[in-house]
Tab-separated table of C-alpha atoms and ligand atoms in Angstrom:
chain	number	residue	atom	x	y	z
A	50	UNK	CA	0.000	0.000	0.000
A	51	UNK	CA	1.692	3.234	-1.105
A	52	UNK	CA	-0.985	5.591	0.191
A	53	UNK	CA	-1.038	6.658	3.840
A	54	UNK	CA	-2.609	4.230	6.277
A	55	UNK	CA	-4.778	5.647	9.048
A	56	UNK	CA	-5.326	4.069	12.460
A	57	UNK	CA	-7.980	5.645	14.676
A	58	UNK	CA	-7.543	4.844	18.359
A	59	UNK	CA	-10.326	5.202	20.879
A	60	UNK	CA	-10.242	4.055	24.476
A	61	UNK	CA	-12.127	3.357	27.667
A	62	UNK	CA	-15.739	3.531	26.508
A	63	UNK	CA	-16.899	1.873	29.794
A	64	UNK	CA	-20.294	0.944	28.371
A	65	UNK	CA	-23.126	0.024	30.709
A	66	UNK	CA	-26.386	-1.790	30.085
A	67	UNK	CA	-29.963	-0.646	30.530
A	68	UNK	CA	-29.255	3.003	29.795
A	69	UNK	CA	-27.376	3.418	33.097
A	70	UNK	CA	-24.919	6.289	33.371
A	71	UNK	CA	-21.411	5.483	34.654
A	72	UNK	CA	-20.947	6.700	38.229
A	73	UNK	CA	-24.412	8.169	37.906
A	74	UNK	CA	-23.370	11.025	35.601
A	75	UNK	CA	-21.584	9.814	32.436
A	76	UNK	CA	-23.604	8.882	29.364
A	77	UNK	CA	-20.989	6.465	28.051
A	78	UNK	CA	-23.310	4.957	25.432
A	79	UNK	CA	-24.222	8.355	23.977
A	80	UNK	CA	-20.535	9.278	23.939
A	81	UNK	CA	-19.523	6.140	22.043
A	82	UNK	CA	-22.354	6.624	19.560
A	83	UNK	CA	-21.047	10.127	18.832
A	84	UNK	CA	-17.527	8.751	18.417
A	85	UNK	CA	-18.609	6.002	16.011
A	86	UNK	CA	-20.541	8.536	13.916
A	87	UNK	CA	-17.541	10.869	13.925
A	88	UNK	CA	-15.082	8.177	12.810
A	89	UNK	CA	-17.419	7.005	10.062
A	90	UNK	CA	-17.696	10.595	8.783
A	91	UNK	CA	-13.942	11.346	8.884
A	92	UNK	CA	-12.329	12.307	5.561
A	93	UNK	CA	-10.117	10.503	4.905
A	94	UNK	CA	-11.827	7.669	6.665
A	95	UNK	CA	-9.591	5.678	9.037
A	96	UNK	CA	-8.601	2.272	7.642
A	97	UNK	CA	-8.971	0.592	11.041
A	98	UNK	CA	-10.084	1.431	14.577
A	99	UNK	CA	-8.313	0.089	17.646
A	100	UNK	CA	-9.982	0.211	21.059
A	101	UNK	CA	-7.439	0.135	23.881
A	102	UNK	CA	-9.487	-1.481	26.612
A	103	UNK	CA	-12.134	-0.875	29.275
A	104	UNK	CA	-14.680	-1.662	26.608
A	105	UNK	CA	-17.402	-1.992	29.250
A	106	UNK	CA	-17.691	-0.922	32.869
A	107	UNK	CA	-18.217	-4.149	34.845
A	108	UNK	CA	-17.260	-6.911	32.372
A	109	UNK	CA	-20.852	-8.161	32.127
A	110	UNK	CA	-22.496	-9.990	29.246
A	111	UNK	CA	-25.339	-7.466	29.036
A	112	UNK	CA	-22.786	-4.660	28.670
A	113	UNK	CA	-20.975	-6.419	25.798
A	114	UNK	CA	-24.408	-6.984	24.250
A	115	UNK	CA	-24.782	-3.191	24.090
A	116	UNK	CA	-21.265	-2.718	22.738
A	117	UNK	CA	-21.250	-5.300	19.938
A	118	UNK	CA	-23.958	-3.823	17.687
A	119	UNK	CA	-22.540	-0.347	18.148
A	120	UNK	CA	-19.028	-1.386	17.082
A	121	UNK	CA	-20.631	-3.247	14.168
A	122	UNK	CA	-21.747	0.160	12.883
A	123	UNK	CA	-18.120	1.130	12.289
A	124	UNK	CA	-17.444	1.343	8.572
A	125	UNK	CA	-13.963	-0.123	9.015
A	126	UNK	CA	-12.450	-3.164	10.792
A	127	UNK	CA	-11.940	-2.762	14.523
A	128	UNK	CA	-9.514	-4.406	16.941
A	129	UNK	CA	-9.913	-4.877	20.680
A	130	UNK	CA	-7.761	-5.435	23.737
A	131	UNK	CA	-9.181	-5.849	27.244
A	132	UNK	CA	-8.781	-3.396	30.117
A	133	UNK	CA	-9.073	-3.924	33.845
A	134	UNK	CA	-12.843	-3.295	33.675
A	135	UNK	CA	-13.278	-6.087	31.118
A	136	UNK	CA	-13.803	-9.798	31.627
A	137	UNK	CA	-11.903	-12.095	29.269
A	138	UNK	CA	-14.568	-14.778	29.187
A	139	UNK	CA	-17.468	-12.415	28.567
A	140	UNK	CA	-15.425	-10.455	26.030
A	141	UNK	CA	-14.642	-13.649	24.133
A	142	UNK	CA	-18.273	-14.725	24.295
A	143	UNK	CA	-19.172	-11.487	22.538
A	144	UNK	CA	-16.211	-11.065	20.167
A	145	UNK	CA	-14.251	-14.356	20.102
A	146	UNK	CA	-13.028	-15.233	16.631
A	147	UNK	CA	-13.493	-11.643	15.435
A	148	UNK	CA	-10.862	-8.956	15.025
A	149	UNK	CA	-7.992	-11.434	15.494
A	150	UNK	CA	-9.219	-12.432	18.961
A	151	UNK	CA	-9.029	-16.130	19.751
A	152	UNK	CA	-12.234	-18.111	20.251
A	153	UNK	CA	-11.196	-19.298	23.695
A	154	UNK	CA	-8.078	-19.112	25.778
A	155	UNK	CA	-6.121	-17.290	28.446
A	156	UNK	CA	-4.595	-13.913	27.723
A	157	UNK	CA	-6.056	-12.233	24.651
A	158	UNK	CA	-2.934	-11.521	22.601
A	159	UNK	CA	-3.048	-11.343	18.816
A	160	UNK	CA	-1.231	-10.254	15.641
A	161	UNK	CA	-2.710	-8.844	12.451
A	162	UNK	CA	-0.598	-8.805	9.316
A	163	UNK	CA	-3.180	-7.366	6.922
A	164	UNK	CA	-1.942	-3.768	6.841
A	165	UNK	CA	1.204	-1.756	6.054
A	166	UNK	CA	1.635	-1.371	9.800
A	167	UNK	CA	1.627	-4.621	11.741
A	168	UNK	CA	-0.807	-4.584	14.647
A	169	UNK	CA	-0.073	-6.575	17.805
A	170	UNK	CA	-2.620	-6.658	20.616
A	171	UNK	CA	-1.421	-7.463	24.136
A	172	UNK	CA	-3.595	-8.386	27.093
A	173	UNK	CA	-2.095	-6.501	30.037
A	174	UNK	CA	-4.924	-7.295	32.430
A	175	UNK	CA	-4.656	-9.238	35.677
A	176	UNK	CA	-8.080	-10.596	36.667
A	177	UNK	CA	-9.320	-8.775	39.740
A	178	UNK	CA	-6.518	-6.180	39.698
A	179	UNK	CA	-6.500	-2.532	38.642
A	180	UNK	CA	-2.891	-2.427	37.453
A	181	UNK	CA	-1.326	-4.189	34.486
A	182	UNK	CA	1.393	-6.661	33.628
A	183	UNK	CA	2.623	-8.948	30.858
A	184	UNK	CA	3.689	-12.420	31.939
A	185	UNK	CA	7.086	-13.893	31.081
A	186	UNK	CA	5.302	-16.137	28.565
A	187	UNK	CA	3.639	-13.145	26.930
A	188	UNK	CA	6.964	-11.294	26.728
A	189	UNK	CA	8.666	-14.345	25.180
A	190	UNK	CA	5.821	-14.615	22.660
A	191	UNK	CA	6.120	-10.910	21.831
A	192	UNK	CA	9.895	-11.113	21.475
A	193	UNK	CA	9.557	-14.037	19.084
A	194	UNK	CA	6.827	-12.374	17.023
A	195	UNK	CA	8.775	-9.126	16.716
A	196	UNK	CA	11.946	-11.012	15.857
A	197	UNK	CA	10.199	-12.795	13.002
A	198	UNK	CA	9.445	-9.595	11.049
A	199	UNK	CA	12.007	-6.931	11.952
A	200	UNK	CA	11.431	-4.906	8.790
A	201	UNK	CA	7.694	-4.325	9.198
A	202	UNK	CA	6.667	-1.197	11.126
A	203	UNK	CA	4.676	-2.324	14.124
A	204	UNK	CA	2.398	-0.875	16.786
A	205	UNK	CA	1.656	-2.601	20.071
A	206	UNK	CA	-1.810	-2.058	21.520
A	207	UNK	CA	-2.361	-2.653	25.235
A	208	UNK	CA	-4.550	-1.106	27.896
A	209	UNK	CA	-2.081	-0.243	30.655
A	210	UNK	CA	0.720	2.281	30.046
A	211	UNK	CA	3.945	0.672	31.326
A	212	UNK	CA	4.935	3.634	33.500
A	213	UNK	CA	3.625	5.826	36.303
A	214	UNK	CA	2.303	9.233	35.322
A	215	UNK	CA	2.362	11.354	38.469
A	216	UNK	CA	-1.420	11.138	38.894
A	217	UNK	CA	-1.340	9.695	42.397
A	218	UNK	CA	-4.378	7.433	42.547
A	219	UNK	CA	-3.481	5.845	39.189
A	220	UNK	CA	0.111	5.203	40.277
A	221	UNK	CA	-0.882	3.102	43.260
A	222	UNK	CA	-0.820	-0.092	41.173
A	223	UNK	CA	2.017	0.412	38.681
A	224	UNK	CA	2.678	-1.889	35.719
A	225	UNK	CA	4.234	-4.950	37.340
A	226	UNK	CA	7.115	-5.822	35.024
A	227	UNK	CA	7.637	-2.704	32.947
A	228	UNK	CA	11.430	-3.051	32.932
A	229	UNK	CA	11.326	-6.523	31.365
A	230	UNK	CA	8.764	-5.303	28.830
A	231	UNK	CA	10.958	-2.327	27.989
A	232	UNK	CA	13.952	-4.592	27.359
A	233	UNK	CA	11.910	-6.555	24.799
A	234	UNK	CA	10.726	-3.404	23.029
A	235	UNK	CA	14.284	-2.044	22.958
A	236	UNK	CA	15.464	-5.103	21.008
A	237	UNK	CA	13.098	-4.342	18.097
A	238	UNK	CA	13.522	-1.006	16.424
A	239	UNK	CA	10.474	-1.486	14.193
A	240	UNK	CA	8.166	-0.822	17.147
A	241	UNK	CA	6.821	2.553	16.077
A	242	UNK	CA	4.406	3.013	18.960
A	243	UNK	CA	2.747	1.526	21.998
A	244	UNK	CA	-0.922	2.537	22.023
A	245	UNK	CA	-2.446	2.554	25.511
A	246	UNK	CA	-5.510	3.701	27.430
A	247	UNK	CA	-6.370	3.434	31.149
A	248	UNK	CA	-5.429	7.032	32.022
A	249	UNK	CA	-8.320	8.629	30.100
A	250	UNK	CA	-6.221	11.530	28.875
A	251	UNK	CA	-3.466	12.146	26.272
A	252	UNK	CA	-0.002	11.335	27.620
A	253	UNK	CA	3.280	10.483	25.857
A	254	UNK	CA	6.471	8.883	27.081
A	255	UNK	CA	9.634	7.429	25.558
A	256	UNK	CA	9.836	3.674	26.166
A	257	UNK	CA	12.461	1.218	24.982
A	258	UNK	CA	13.474	3.490	22.096
A	259	UNK	CA	9.867	3.760	20.978
A	260	UNK	CA	7.034	6.061	22.099
A	261	UNK	CA	3.931	5.402	24.184
A	262	UNK	CA	0.754	7.284	23.283
A	263	UNK	CA	-2.005	7.199	25.880
A	264	UNK	CA	-5.425	7.907	24.377
A	265	UNK	CA	-8.128	10.151	25.852
A	266	UNK	CA	-11.379	8.482	26.871
A	267	UNK	CA	-14.443	8.457	24.659
A	268	UNK	CA	-16.524	9.878	27.521
A	269	UNK	CA	-14.977	10.861	30.877
A	270	UNK	CA	-11.398	12.007	31.494
A	271	UNK	CA	-9.270	11.504	34.604
A	272	UNK	CA	-8.552	14.819	36.331
A	273	UNK	CA	-5.068	16.198	35.582
A	274	UNK	CA	-3.832	16.311	39.178
A	275	UNK	CA	-0.127	15.560	39.615
A	276	UNK	CA	-0.210	15.117	43.374
A	277	UNK	CA	0.653	11.911	45.171
A	278	UNK	CA	-2.579	12.118	47.129
A	279	UNK	CA	-4.661	12.986	44.063
A	280	UNK	CA	-8.140	11.596	44.710
A	281	UNK	CA	-9.785	9.276	42.194
A	282	UNK	CA	-11.734	11.937	40.329
A	283	UNK	CA	-12.847	12.296	36.742
A	284	UNK	CA	-14.240	15.208	34.731
A	285	UNK	CA	-16.172	15.793	31.552
A	286	UNK	CA	-13.481	17.529	29.548
A	287	UNK	CA	-13.923	17.080	25.774
A	288	UNK	CA	-13.850	13.448	24.719
A	289	UNK	CA	-10.966	12.595	22.445
A	290	UNK	CA	-9.295	10.112	20.166
A	291	UNK	CA	-5.971	9.644	18.397
A	292	UNK	CA	-5.343	9.438	14.666
A	293	UNK	CA	-2.101	7.626	13.867
A	294	UNK	CA	-1.199	8.558	10.287
A	295	UNK	CA	1.280	6.198	8.691
A	296	UNK	CA	3.236	7.642	5.776
A	297	UNK	CA	5.604	5.292	3.904
A	298	UNK	CA	8.466	7.823	3.985
A	299	UNK	CA	7.638	9.862	7.083
A	300	UNK	CA	6.712	7.100	9.489
A	301	UNK	CA	3.956	7.298	12.088
A	302	UNK	CA	2.555	10.741	12.966
A	303	UNK	CA	0.011	10.973	15.786
A	304	UNK	CA	-2.756	13.564	16.040
A	305	UNK	CA	-5.087	14.137	18.988
A	306	UNK	CA	-8.684	15.019	18.136
A	307	UNK	CA	-11.513	16.109	20.425
A	308	UNK	CA	-15.260	15.865	19.942
A	309	UNK	CA	-17.628	18.754	20.521
A	310	UNK	CA	-19.180	21.760	18.840
A	311	UNK	CA	-16.776	24.680	18.642
A	312	UNK	CA	-16.805	27.885	16.561
A	313	UNK	CA	-15.017	27.708	13.183
A	314	UNK	CA	-13.390	26.813	10.933
A	315	UNK	CA	-12.362	30.326	9.874
A	316	UNK	CA	-10.018	31.242	6.999
A	317	UNK	CA	-6.535	32.675	7.609
A	318	UNK	CA	-6.538	34.352	4.168
A	319	UNK	CA	-8.857	36.427	2.023
A	320	UNK	CA	-8.308	37.983	-1.420
A	321	UNK	CA	-5.810	40.505	0.061
A	322	UNK	CA	-3.713	37.824	1.741
A	323	UNK	CA	-3.346	37.084	5.448
A	324	UNK	CA	-6.336	38.692	7.168
A	325	UNK	CA	-5.291	41.754	9.201
B	442	FE2	FE1	-10.858	3.166	31.942
């Protein structure tokens, strides 16, 4: 494919069933509907959508039953990894065998080779825990997969960012084996990006010679509070998404978009030149 390849990343939709609002105030279903409509209307249209975890709020079958038909409205293929709010078994019951997910199994790790950028999904969840990790077996699998195709630009998609961020309540359960993960990434220079969620706001960090992009949430955002005793609070800042634009010569360029109605666009220029 010589034309650019466009990956849209959305994260943490936290869907609930029965029209319930998350934490009593967040219309997560309405927010995801707006996001799906926005992505379908994008010009150029993204080639794929990746969803970096916390697909639903309590990992329940009735929540995935709300999610599945909504994701089916996407005009492009979508790819999923679980977050700490998901349940592997219920997620597989709803999506197993689709989007490179296995039909059954343990951790939900996968590879897709269909695009100019190789997509690798990693299941960083630990059942019952808030924080993330990748097991030694998962790291060995990843190392082997990356080693098999060193010349193909690759993104890794996983829910948990493998670092602390300074937002106190989110740092209380850090990624368990980030150093071992970083050593694997550092061995494979084709890793263009690690695409994460969990923090519900845009964050970047260098990692193993690559770059981590953390995606905003589709509905609620975690409050930007860099104090160790930061309480577990969220706000309704504009919902956002990332557009990862792959250009064969340039590499991967990442844009952050927000949803909402704002004034504009306005022109910079008129017939006399730059408007004074
Ligand atoms: Fe989340």
